[in-house]
């Protein structure tokens, strides 16, 4: 479980795979100088509810990952997240769609890092 840390104070735990995909979308928006709202649901253990942060090119953002490996990127998920980021409601986590880039019957091969 990774963490999205905004402006050194606001923190939310997000699964590493989802956080990686969010990072790609957030980074692309900020590289283009496009501010946007990013919303998420809070865990009931911290009171529940919803939090929204206004993300802009001057924002201080930290992505803290629990795992050491970067997951395979699902282009369809990046596109779905980017679609929300470009909407009036802003970016929010949507369920991962099927990976349309992967040919049927193929499996992901993990290559261990060189030592």
PDB file of C-alpha atoms in Angstrom:
ATOM      1  CA  UNK A   1       0.000   0.000   0.000  1.00  0.00           C
ATOM      2  CA  UNK A   2       1.579   3.244  -1.153  1.00  0.00           C
ATOM      3  CA  UNK A   3       0.893   6.810  -0.082  1.00  0.00           C
ATOM      4  CA  UNK A   4       0.031   9.979  -1.948  1.00  0.00           C
ATOM      5  CA  UNK A   5       1.304  12.900   0.135  1.00  0.00           C
ATOM      6  CA  UNK A   6       0.157  16.393  -0.826  1.00  0.00           C
ATOM      7  CA  UNK A   7       1.805  19.596   0.397  1.00  0.00           C
ATOM      8  CA  UNK A   8       3.551  17.694   3.209  1.00  0.00           C
ATOM      9  CA  UNK A   9       0.346  17.164   5.167  1.00  0.00           C
ATOM     10  CA  UNK A  10      -2.561  15.518   3.376  1.00  0.00           C
ATOM     11  CA  UNK A  11      -1.901  11.782   2.997  1.00  0.00           C
ATOM     12  CA  UNK A  12      -3.931   8.940   1.579  1.00  0.00           C
ATOM     13  CA  UNK A  13      -3.028   5.284   1.221  1.00  0.00           C
ATOM     14  CA  UNK A  14      -3.455   3.941  -2.303  1.00  0.00           C
ATOM     15  CA  UNK A  15      -2.468   0.509  -3.574  1.00  0.00           C
ATOM     16  CA  UNK A  16       0.919   0.669  -5.369  1.00  0.00           C
ATOM     17  CA  UNK A  17      -0.459  -0.360  -8.770  1.00  0.00           C
ATOM     18  CA  UNK A  18      -3.178   2.290  -8.691  1.00  0.00           C
ATOM     19  CA  UNK A  19      -0.738   4.907  -7.351  1.00  0.00           C
ATOM     20  CA  UNK A  20       1.637   4.255 -10.270  1.00  0.00           C
ATOM     21  CA  UNK A  21      -1.142   4.881 -12.768  1.00  0.00           C
ATOM     22  CA  UNK A  22      -2.284   8.017 -10.932  1.00  0.00           C
ATOM     23  CA  UNK A  23       1.304   9.298 -10.923  1.00  0.00           C
ATOM     24  CA  UNK A  24       1.514   8.958 -14.703  1.00  0.00           C
ATOM     25  CA  UNK A  25      -1.664  10.983 -15.204  1.00  0.00           C
ATOM     26  CA  UNK A  26      -0.789  13.618 -12.598  1.00  0.00           C
ATOM     27  CA  UNK A  27       2.723  14.048 -14.013  1.00  0.00           C
ATOM     28  CA  UNK A  28       1.408  14.456 -17.562  1.00  0.00           C
ATOM     29  CA  UNK A  29      -1.107  17.108 -16.479  1.00  0.00           C
ATOM     30  CA  UNK A  30       1.498  19.047 -14.499  1.00  0.00           C
ATOM     31  CA  UNK A  31       4.083  18.875 -17.316  1.00  0.00           C
ATOM     32  CA  UNK A  32       1.521  20.635 -19.502  1.00  0.00           C
ATOM     33  CA  UNK A  33       0.867  23.229 -16.769  1.00  0.00           C
ATOM     34  CA  UNK A  34      -2.737  22.063 -16.310  1.00  0.00           C
ATOM     35  CA  UNK A  35      -4.093  22.389 -12.761  1.00  0.00           C
ATOM     36  CA  UNK A  36      -6.944  20.077 -11.719  1.00  0.00           C
ATOM     37  CA  UNK A  37      -8.853  18.723  -8.741  1.00  0.00           C
ATOM     38  CA  UNK A  38      -7.965  15.267  -7.371  1.00  0.00           C
ATOM     39  CA  UNK A  39     -10.566  13.596  -5.134  1.00  0.00           C
ATOM     40  CA  UNK A  40     -10.590  10.377  -3.134  1.00  0.00           C
ATOM     41  CA  UNK A  41     -12.708   8.651  -0.523  1.00  0.00           C
ATOM     42  CA  UNK A  42     -11.239   8.491   2.962  1.00  0.00           C
ATOM     43  CA  UNK A  43     -11.051   5.226   4.854  1.00  0.00           C
ATOM     44  CA  UNK A  44     -13.648   4.875   7.632  1.00  0.00           C
ATOM     45  CA  UNK A  45     -10.751   4.406  10.087  1.00  0.00           C
ATOM     46  CA  UNK A  46      -9.861   8.107   9.582  1.00  0.00           C
ATOM     47  CA  UNK A  47     -13.434   9.351   9.651  1.00  0.00           C
ATOM     48  CA  UNK A  48     -14.582   8.489   6.141  1.00  0.00           C
ATOM     49  CA  UNK A  49     -15.836  11.151   3.773  1.00  0.00           C
ATOM     50  CA  UNK A  50     -14.108  12.551   0.723  1.00  0.00           C
ATOM     51  CA  UNK A  51     -11.086  14.790   0.241  1.00  0.00           C
ATOM     52  CA  UNK A  52     -10.301  16.972  -2.761  1.00  0.00           C
ATOM     53  CA  UNK A  53      -6.938  18.625  -3.405  1.00  0.00           C
ATOM     54  CA  UNK A  54      -6.322  21.342  -6.002  1.00  0.00           C
ATOM     55  CA  UNK A  55      -3.209  20.131  -7.821  1.00  0.00           C
ATOM     56  CA  UNK A  56      -1.144  22.704  -9.715  1.00  0.00           C
ATOM     57  CA  UNK A  57       2.389  22.888 -11.163  1.00  0.00           C
ATOM     58  CA  UNK A  58       3.742  24.366  -7.901  1.00  0.00           C
ATOM     59  CA  UNK A  59       2.273  21.576  -5.744  1.00  0.00           C
ATOM     60  CA  UNK A  60       4.512  19.549  -3.482  1.00  0.00           C
ATOM     61  CA  UNK A  61       3.634  15.901  -4.134  1.00  0.00           C
ATOM     62  CA  UNK A  62       5.304  12.748  -2.857  1.00  0.00           C
ATOM     63  CA  UNK A  63       4.484   9.247  -4.077  1.00  0.00           C
ATOM     64  CA  UNK A  64       5.635   6.725  -1.465  1.00  0.00           C
ATOM     65  CA  UNK A  65       5.546   3.107  -2.647  1.00  0.00           C
ATOM     66  CA  UNK A  66       5.574   0.056  -0.416  1.00  0.00           C
ATOM     67  CA  UNK A  67       6.938  -2.295  -3.101  1.00  0.00           C
ATOM     68  CA  UNK A  68      10.181  -1.946  -4.985  1.00  0.00           C
ATOM     69  CA  UNK A  69       9.025  -2.966  -8.462  1.00  0.00           C
ATOM     70  CA  UNK A  70       7.105  -0.842 -10.908  1.00  0.00           C
ATOM     71  CA  UNK A  71       3.993  -2.677 -12.098  1.00  0.00           C
ATOM     72  CA  UNK A  72       3.135  -3.259 -15.746  1.00  0.00           C
ATOM     73  CA  UNK A  73       1.306  -0.209 -17.068  1.00  0.00           C
ATOM     74  CA  UNK A  74      -2.260  -0.674 -18.311  1.00  0.00           C
ATOM     75  CA  UNK A  75      -2.667   1.961 -21.044  1.00  0.00           C
ATOM     76  CA  UNK A  76      -6.465   1.675 -20.900  1.00  0.00           C
ATOM     77  CA  UNK A  77      -6.397   2.566 -17.190  1.00  0.00           C
ATOM     78  CA  UNK A  78      -4.125   5.560 -17.800  1.00  0.00           C
ATOM     79  CA  UNK A  79      -6.551   6.748 -20.491  1.00  0.00           C
ATOM     80  CA  UNK A  80      -9.572   6.261 -18.199  1.00  0.00           C
ATOM     81  CA  UNK A  81      -7.888   8.200 -15.383  1.00  0.00           C
ATOM     82  CA  UNK A  82      -6.822  10.966 -17.796  1.00  0.00           C
ATOM     83  CA  UNK A  83     -10.428  11.230 -18.970  1.00  0.00           C
ATOM     84  CA  UNK A  84     -11.568  11.933 -15.387  1.00  0.00           C
ATOM     85  CA  UNK A  85      -8.705  14.399 -14.832  1.00  0.00           C
ATOM     86  CA  UNK A  86      -9.893  16.379 -17.867  1.00  0.00           C
ATOM     87  CA  UNK A  87     -13.509  16.464 -16.674  1.00  0.00           C
ATOM     88  CA  UNK A  88     -15.070  19.247 -14.566  1.00  0.00           C
ATOM     89  CA  UNK A  89     -15.138  16.869 -11.558  1.00  0.00           C
ATOM     90  CA  UNK A  90     -11.385  16.296 -11.793  1.00  0.00           C
ATOM     91  CA  UNK A  91      -9.240  13.220 -11.251  1.00  0.00           C
ATOM     92  CA  UNK A  92     -10.554  10.315  -9.198  1.00  0.00           C
ATOM     93  CA  UNK A  93      -9.652   6.646  -9.054  1.00  0.00           C
ATOM     94  CA  UNK A  94     -11.722   4.460 -11.383  1.00  0.00           C
ATOM     95  CA  UNK A  95     -11.649   0.645 -11.504  1.00  0.00           C
ATOM     96  CA  UNK A  96      -8.953  -0.865 -13.700  1.00  0.00           C
ATOM     97  CA  UNK A  97     -10.303  -1.874 -17.112  1.00  0.00           C
ATOM     98  CA  UNK A  98      -9.012  -4.821 -19.107  1.00  0.00           C
ATOM     99  CA  UNK A  99      -5.623  -4.128 -20.670  1.00  0.00           C
ATOM    100  CA  UNK A 100      -6.381  -3.636 -24.367  1.00  0.00           C
ATOM    101  CA  UNK A 101      -2.663  -3.575 -25.319  1.00  0.00           C
ATOM    102  CA  UNK A 102      -2.100  -7.191 -24.348  1.00  0.00           C
ATOM    103  CA  UNK A 103      -2.713  -9.804 -27.036  1.00  0.00           C
ATOM    104  CA  UNK A 104      -5.142 -12.585 -26.036  1.00  0.00           C
ATOM    105  CA  UNK A 105      -3.443 -15.618 -24.529  1.00  0.00           C
ATOM    106  CA  UNK A 106      -0.235 -13.804 -23.603  1.00  0.00           C
ATOM    107  CA  UNK A 107       1.072 -13.539 -20.073  1.00  0.00           C
ATOM    108  CA  UNK A 108       3.268 -10.939 -18.446  1.00  0.00           C
ATOM    109  CA  UNK A 109       6.830 -12.119 -17.928  1.00  0.00           C
ATOM    110  CA  UNK A 110       8.692 -10.770 -14.919  1.00  0.00           C
ATOM    111  CA  UNK A 111      12.440 -10.469 -15.309  1.00  0.00           C
ATOM    112  CA  UNK A 112      14.361 -10.231 -12.035  1.00  0.00           C
ATOM    113  CA  UNK A 113      16.669  -7.219 -11.697  1.00  0.00           C
ATOM    114  CA  UNK A 114      20.375  -7.689 -12.388  1.00  0.00           C
ATOM    115  CA  UNK A 115      22.529  -7.822  -9.296  1.00  0.00           C
TER     116      UNK A 115
END
